[in-house]
Amino acid sequence: MTSLGRSLLFAGVALLWAAPGAWAYGTTTLQDGAIHTVSDNTYNSVNVHVQDSATADPTTLVVSPGANIGRNPEYIGCCRRYRFGNLRVYGSSLTYMSGGNVGEPNQSPDGEYGQFEGHNNATLNLSGGSVRHILLYDTSTLNMAGGTVRSNFHSRGSSLAHIYAGSLNGDLYGENESTVNFNGGTVAGSLQTSSTATVNLLGGVITNNVNARNDSTVNLNPPSTVGGYFESHDTAAVTMSGGSLGGHLIARANSVIQFSGGSVPANFEVRDAASGQMTGGTVTGDLVVSDAAGVRLRGGAIAGNLSVSGFGNVQIQAGSVAGSLSLIDFCSATFSGGSIGGPLSVDVFSTLTIQGSDFAVDGVPVGYGPVAALSGT
């Protein structure tokens, strides 16, 4: 075969391989300010972009049951043609999705296709069907009243999400300056927050854990349920006014926690210069304060012990501790109200201050003045 013949042959092979891929990853743009409805395979091999018209009128796409956007890999001879498209909404345009699929439902949850995205000031409405990922950017808004997210949901920028029902099979991420109001539904993974994001848990279930980092805020309200632990880091702010956990409630590294209601079946731990206040709720395990952390106990009930160590500080003004109070290694506690059911133990270099009147030790009244300690001060 001549060199010209070989060149033509290879060029033909290249075209055969390139054509399916190029066709599979095409993009259809809806940008006319009209309302479009899809309930079939019209867009099953492309990305779909919904944008405002040239005169800034919003375009609307209605995705109904039976619609498939970028799904279903198929074999063409020996070659597999992938149809994993994305649905992206821009400007002030809108999408209403009550059924159908975005991306291949049986595809692995990893990857970048099958994404349902909101950009600029777009609005996404999801009440049925399934998408692979949800990503919100800028000041976009999501209203989710049903449907399934087969992988993760990321709320970014200054976006706003209202989740009332439905299933998230991966993790929920609150990032940047975004806000997520989680009123119901189920997250099969964990909740992760960072930057200055705010997540309000107002109901529903987080199956695994909650991790709040950076300057983010997480508010846990009844009747929310977290199946694992609830932990704050960095300078995050966390409140728990109700609901239930399946593990520890933990504040670390300069974060702040306000605990006023709900139940913790394990320990309540405040560590690493974090601060906490407890005004209600119940803790089945211990209250542990360590490493320059501080806690004010003003209500609620600790079924276990109260342990303070490593320059920690506790102010006990109300509430109850069923077990003992122990102070170890340069820590301090002020006891002015509430009750301690077990022994008081104060190690060397720690200080316990008891404020009140009509003191009694082992039921025997004592007068005013200092009470000698076996150790400590």
Coordinates of C-alpha atoms in Angstrom, one line a residue:
M1 CA 0.0 0.0 0.0
T2 CA 1.3 3.5 -0.8
S3 CA 1.9 6.1 1.8
L4 CA -1.0 8.1 0.4
G5 CA -3.2 5.1 0.8
R6 CA -2.2 4.5 4.4
S7 CA -2.8 8.1 5.2
L8 CA -6.3 8.0 3.8
L9 CA -7.0 4.8 5.7
F10 CA -5.9 6.2 9.0
A11 CA -7.8 9.4 8.4
G12 CA -11.0 7.4 7.8
V13 CA -10.5 5.4 11.0
A14 CA -10.0 8.7 12.9
L15 CA -13.2 10.0 11.6
L16 CA -15.1 6.9 12.5
W17 CA -13.8 7.1 16.1
A18 CA -14.3 10.9 16.5
A19 CA -17.8 11.1 15.1
P20 CA -19.6 9.2 17.9
G21 CA -17.9 11.1 20.6
A22 CA -18.4 14.4 19.0
W23 CA -22.1 13.7 18.5
A24 CA -22.5 12.3 22.0
Y25 CA -21.1 15.4 23.7
G26 CA -23.0 18.0 21.7
T27 CA -24.9 20.8 23.4
T28 CA -28.4 22.1 22.8
T29 CA -29.0 25.6 24.0
L30 CA -32.5 26.9 24.7
Q31 CA -32.3 30.7 24.7
D32 CA -35.6 32.1 23.3
G33 CA -37.5 33.2 26.5
A34 CA -40.1 30.5 25.8
I35 CA -41.4 27.5 27.7
H36 CA -40.1 24.1 26.5
T37 CA -41.3 20.7 27.6
V38 CA -39.5 17.4 27.2
S39 CA -40.9 13.9 28.1
D40 CA -38.9 11.7 25.7
N41 CA -35.4 11.1 24.4
T42 CA -35.1 14.4 22.5
Y43 CA -32.0 15.3 24.5
N44 CA -30.7 11.9 25.4
S45 CA -27.3 12.4 23.7
V46 CA -26.4 16.0 24.5
N47 CA -25.8 18.6 27.2
V48 CA -28.8 21.0 27.6
H49 CA -28.2 24.7 28.5
V50 CA -31.2 26.8 29.4
Q51 CA -30.4 30.6 29.1
D52 CA -32.1 33.9 29.0
S53 CA -33.1 35.3 25.6
A54 CA -31.2 38.2 23.9
T55 CA -33.8 40.5 25.5
A56 CA -33.1 39.0 29.0
D57 CA -36.4 37.1 29.1
P58 CA -36.0 33.9 31.1
T59 CA -36.3 30.6 29.3
T60 CA -38.2 27.7 31.0
L61 CA -37.6 24.0 30.6
V62 CA -40.1 21.5 32.0
V63 CA -38.7 18.0 32.4
S64 CA -41.5 15.4 32.7
P65 CA -41.6 11.7 33.4
G66 CA -40.1 9.8 30.5
A67 CA -37.5 12.4 29.6
N68 CA -33.9 11.3 29.3
I69 CA -31.2 13.9 29.2
G70 CA -27.7 12.5 28.3
R71 CA -28.2 8.9 29.4
N72 CA -27.8 5.4 28.2
P73 CA -24.5 4.1 26.8
E74 CA -24.9 2.2 23.6
Y75 CA -22.7 0.0 21.5
I76 CA -22.0 0.9 17.9
G77 CA -20.1 -2.1 16.5
C78 CA -17.1 -2.6 18.8
C79 CA -17.3 1.0 20.2
R80 CA -19.3 2.2 23.1
R81 CA -20.9 5.6 22.7
Y82 CA -21.5 7.4 26.1
R83 CA -24.4 9.7 26.5
F84 CA -23.8 11.2 29.9
G85 CA -25.1 14.8 29.5
N86 CA -25.6 17.7 31.9
L87 CA -28.5 20.1 32.4
R88 CA -27.3 23.6 33.1
V89 CA -29.5 26.6 33.8
Y90 CA -28.2 30.2 33.5
G91 CA -29.3 33.8 34.0
S92 CA -32.7 34.0 35.5
S93 CA -34.0 31.0 33.6
L94 CA -35.9 28.2 35.2
T95 CA -36.2 24.4 35.1
Y96 CA -39.1 22.3 36.5
M97 CA -38.3 18.6 36.8
S98 CA -41.0 16.2 37.9
G99 CA -39.6 13.0 36.3
G100 CA -37.1 11.5 33.9
N101 CA -33.4 11.3 34.3
V102 CA -30.3 13.5 33.9
G103 CA -27.3 11.2 33.2
E104 CA -27.2 7.4 33.2
P105 CA -29.0 6.1 36.3
N106 CA -26.9 2.9 36.4
Q107 CA -23.6 4.7 36.0
S108 CA -21.0 4.8 38.9
P109 CA -21.7 7.8 41.1
D110 CA -18.2 9.1 40.4
G111 CA -17.5 11.4 37.5
E112 CA -18.6 14.7 36.0
Y113 CA -21.7 13.9 34.0
G114 CA -25.4 13.8 34.8
Q115 CA -25.1 17.2 36.6
F116 CA -28.1 19.4 37.3
E117 CA -26.5 22.9 37.7
G118 CA -27.8 26.4 38.5
H119 CA -25.7 29.4 37.6
N120 CA -26.1 33.2 38.0
N121 CA -29.7 33.8 39.3
A122 CA -31.3 30.6 37.9
T123 CA -34.0 28.6 39.7
L124 CA -34.1 24.8 39.7
N125 CA -37.2 23.0 40.8
L126 CA -37.0 19.3 41.5
S127 CA -40.0 17.2 42.5
G128 CA -39.4 13.9 40.8
G129 CA -37.0 11.9 38.6
S130 CA -33.3 11.6 39.2
V131 CA -30.1 13.5 38.6
R132 CA -26.6 12.5 39.3
H133 CA -25.2 15.6 41.0
I134 CA -26.7 19.0 41.9
L135 CA -24.4 22.0 41.8
L136 CA -25.5 25.5 42.7
Y137 CA -23.4 28.5 41.9
D138 CA -23.6 32.3 42.2
T139 CA -27.1 33.4 43.5
S140 CA -29.0 30.5 42.0
T141 CA -31.9 28.8 43.9
L142 CA -33.0 25.2 44.3
N143 CA -36.4 24.1 45.5
M144 CA -36.4 20.3 46.0
A145 CA -39.7 18.6 47.0
G146 CA -38.9 15.1 45.7
G147 CA -36.8 13.1 43.4
T148 CA -33.4 11.5 43.8
V149 CA -29.8 12.8 43.6
R150 CA -27.8 9.8 42.9
S151 CA -24.5 11.2 44.2
N152 CA -23.5 14.5 45.9
F153 CA -25.1 17.9 46.2
H154 CA -22.9 21.1 46.4
S155 CA -24.3 24.5 47.3
R156 CA -21.7 27.1 46.4
G157 CA -21.3 30.9 45.9
S158 CA -24.2 32.7 47.5
S159 CA -26.8 30.2 46.4
L160 CA -29.9 29.2 48.3
A161 CA -31.4 25.7 48.6
H162 CA -34.7 24.7 50.1
I163 CA -35.0 20.9 50.5
Y164 CA -38.4 19.6 51.6
A165 CA -38.3 15.9 50.5
G166 CA -36.5 13.5 48.3
S167 CA -33.3 11.4 48.6
L168 CA -29.7 12.4 48.3
N169 CA -27.7 9.2 47.9
G170 CA -24.3 10.9 48.6
D171 CA -23.1 13.8 50.7
L172 CA -24.5 17.3 51.2
Y173 CA -22.0 20.1 50.9
G174 CA -22.6 23.7 52.1
E175 CA -19.8 25.8 50.7
N176 CA -18.7 29.5 50.3
E177 CA -21.5 31.9 51.4
S178 CA -24.4 29.6 50.5
T179 CA -27.5 28.8 52.6
V180 CA -29.3 25.4 52.7
N181 CA -32.6 24.9 54.5
F182 CA -33.1 21.2 55.0
N183 CA -36.7 20.7 56.0
G184 CA -37.1 17.0 55.1
G185 CA -35.9 14.2 53.0
T186 CA -32.9 11.9 53.5
V187 CA -29.2 12.3 53.0
A188 CA -27.6 8.8 52.8
G189 CA -24.1 10.2 53.4
S190 CA -22.9 13.1 55.6
L191 CA -23.3 16.9 55.8
Q192 CA -20.1 18.9 55.3
T193 CA -19.9 22.7 55.6
S194 CA -17.1 25.1 55.0
S195 CA -16.2 28.8 54.5
T196 CA -19.1 30.9 55.7
A197 CA -21.9 28.6 54.6
T198 CA -25.1 28.2 56.7
V199 CA -27.1 25.0 56.9
N200 CA -30.4 24.9 58.9
L201 CA -31.5 21.3 59.7
L202 CA -35.2 21.7 60.3
G203 CA -36.2 18.1 59.7
G204 CA -35.3 15.0 57.8
V205 CA -32.4 12.6 58.2
I206 CA -28.7 12.9 57.8
T207 CA -27.7 9.2 57.8
N208 CA -24.1 9.6 58.7
N209 CA -22.2 12.5 60.3
V210 CA -22.2 16.3 60.4
N211 CA -18.9 18.2 60.0
A212 CA -18.9 22.0 60.3
R213 CA -15.6 23.7 59.4
N214 CA -14.1 27.1 58.9
D215 CA -16.6 29.9 59.7
S216 CA -19.6 27.9 58.7
T217 CA -22.8 27.7 60.7
V218 CA -25.0 24.6 61.3
N219 CA -28.3 24.8 63.2
L220 CA -29.8 21.5 64.3
N221 CA -33.5 21.8 65.1
P222 CA -36.3 19.3 65.9
P223 CA -37.3 16.9 64.5
S224 CA -34.0 16.4 62.6
T225 CA -32.1 13.2 63.0
V226 CA -28.3 12.8 62.6
G227 CA -27.3 9.1 62.5
G228 CA -23.7 9.6 63.5
Y229 CA -21.7 12.3 65.3
F230 CA -22.1 16.1 65.1
E231 CA -18.7 17.8 65.1
S232 CA -17.5 21.4 64.7
H233 CA -13.9 22.6 63.8
D234 CA -11.9 25.8 63.2
T235 CA -14.2 28.8 64.1
A236 CA -17.5 27.2 63.1
A237 CA -20.7 27.9 65.0
V238 CA -23.1 25.1 65.8
T239 CA -26.4 25.1 67.6
M240 CA -28.5 22.2 68.7
S241 CA -32.0 23.0 69.9
G242 CA -33.6 19.7 69.4
G243 CA -33.5 16.5 67.3
S244 CA -31.3 13.5 68.0
L245 CA -27.8 12.2 67.3
G246 CA -26.5 8.7 66.9
G247 CA -23.0 9.6 68.2
H248 CA -20.9 12.2 70.0
L249 CA -21.5 16.0 70.0
I250 CA -18.0 17.5 69.7
A251 CA -16.6 21.0 69.4
R252 CA -12.9 21.5 68.5
A253 CA -10.4 24.2 67.7
N254 CA -12.0 27.5 68.6
S255 CA -15.4 26.6 67.4
V256 CA -18.6 27.5 69.4
I257 CA -21.5 25.3 70.3
Q258 CA -24.9 26.1 71.8
F259 CA -26.8 23.1 73.1
S260 CA -30.3 23.8 74.3
G261 CA -32.4 20.7 73.4
G262 CA -32.4 17.3 71.9
S263 CA -30.6 14.1 72.9
V264 CA -27.0 12.9 72.6
P265 CA -26.5 9.2 73.2
A266 CA -22.8 9.4 73.7
N267 CA -20.4 12.1 75.0
F268 CA -20.6 15.9 74.7
E269 CA -17.0 16.9 74.2
V270 CA -15.5 20.4 74.0
R271 CA -11.8 20.5 73.2
D272 CA -8.9 22.5 71.8
A273 CA -9.9 26.1 72.9
A274 CA -13.5 25.6 71.8
S275 CA -16.4 27.0 73.8
G276 CA -19.8 25.6 74.6
Q277 CA -23.0 26.4 76.5
M278 CA -25.6 23.9 77.5
T279 CA -29.0 25.1 78.6
G280 CA -31.1 22.0 77.9
G281 CA -31.2 18.6 76.4
T282 CA -29.8 15.3 77.6
V283 CA -26.5 13.6 77.3
T284 CA -26.4 9.9 78.0
G285 CA -22.6 9.8 78.3
D286 CA -20.1 12.3 79.8
L287 CA -19.4 16.0 79.4
V288 CA -15.7 16.2 78.6
V289 CA -13.9 19.6 78.6
S290 CA -10.2 19.7 77.8
D291 CA -7.2 21.6 76.3
A292 CA -8.1 25.2 77.2
A293 CA -11.8 24.8 76.2
G294 CA -14.6 26.3 78.2
V295 CA -18.2 25.3 79.0
R296 CA -21.1 27.0 80.8
L297 CA -23.7 24.5 82.1
R298 CA -27.0 26.4 82.6
G299 CA -29.5 23.5 82.2
G300 CA -30.1 20.1 80.8
A301 CA -29.0 16.7 82.2
I302 CA -25.7 14.8 82.0
A303 CA -26.3 11.1 82.8
G304 CA -22.6 10.4 83.1
N305 CA -19.6 12.3 84.6
L306 CA -18.2 15.8 84.1
S307 CA -14.5 15.7 83.4
V308 CA -12.3 18.8 83.1
S309 CA -8.6 18.7 82.2
G310 CA -5.7 20.5 80.5
F311 CA -6.5 24.2 81.4
G312 CA -10.2 23.7 80.8
N313 CA -12.8 25.8 82.5
V314 CA -16.4 25.0 83.5
Q315 CA -19.1 27.2 85.1
I316 CA -22.0 25.2 86.5
Q317 CA -25.0 27.4 87.1
A318 CA -27.9 25.0 86.6
G319 CA -28.7 21.6 85.2
S320 CA -27.6 18.2 86.6
V321 CA -24.7 15.9 86.4
A322 CA -25.6 12.4 87.6
G323 CA -22.0 11.3 88.1
S324 CA -18.8 12.8 89.4
L325 CA -17.0 16.1 88.8
S326 CA -13.2 15.8 88.3
L327 CA -10.7 18.5 87.7
I328 CA -7.2 17.5 86.4
D329 CA -4.1 19.5 85.3
F330 CA -4.4 23.3 85.8
C331 CA -8.2 23.5 85.2
S332 CA -10.9 25.3 87.0
A333 CA -14.6 25.1 87.8
T334 CA -17.2 27.4 89.4
F335 CA -20.2 25.6 91.0
S336 CA -23.0 28.0 91.8
G337 CA -26.2 26.0 91.0
G338 CA -27.5 22.8 89.7
S339 CA -26.5 19.4 91.1
I340 CA -23.6 17.0 91.1
G341 CA -24.7 13.4 92.0
G342 CA -21.3 11.9 92.5
P343 CA -18.0 12.7 94.2
L344 CA -16.0 15.9 93.6
S345 CA -12.4 15.3 92.7
V346 CA -9.9 18.2 92.4
D347 CA -6.3 17.3 91.4
V348 CA -3.2 19.3 92.2
F349 CA -3.0 22.8 90.5
S350 CA -6.7 22.8 89.7
T351 CA -9.3 25.0 91.4
L352 CA -13.0 24.4 92.3
T353 CA -15.0 27.4 93.5
I354 CA -18.4 26.7 95.1
Q355 CA -20.7 29.7 95.5
G356 CA -23.8 29.7 97.7
S357 CA -25.0 29.5 101.3
D358 CA -26.0 26.9 103.9
F359 CA -23.3 24.6 102.8
A360 CA -23.2 21.0 104.0
V361 CA -20.6 18.3 103.5
D362 CA -21.9 14.7 103.5
G363 CA -25.1 16.2 105.0
V364 CA -23.3 18.0 107.9
P365 CA -23.8 21.8 107.8
V366 CA -20.6 23.9 107.8
G367 CA -20.2 27.6 108.5
Y368 CA -18.9 30.2 106.2
G369 CA -15.3 30.2 105.2
P370 CA -12.9 28.1 103.2
V371 CA -13.4 24.3 103.2
A372 CA -10.2 22.4 103.2
A373 CA -9.5 20.1 100.2
L374 CA -7.5 16.9 100.4
S375 CA -5.6 18.1 97.3
G376 CA -5.8 21.1 95.0
T377 CA -7.1 24.4 96.1

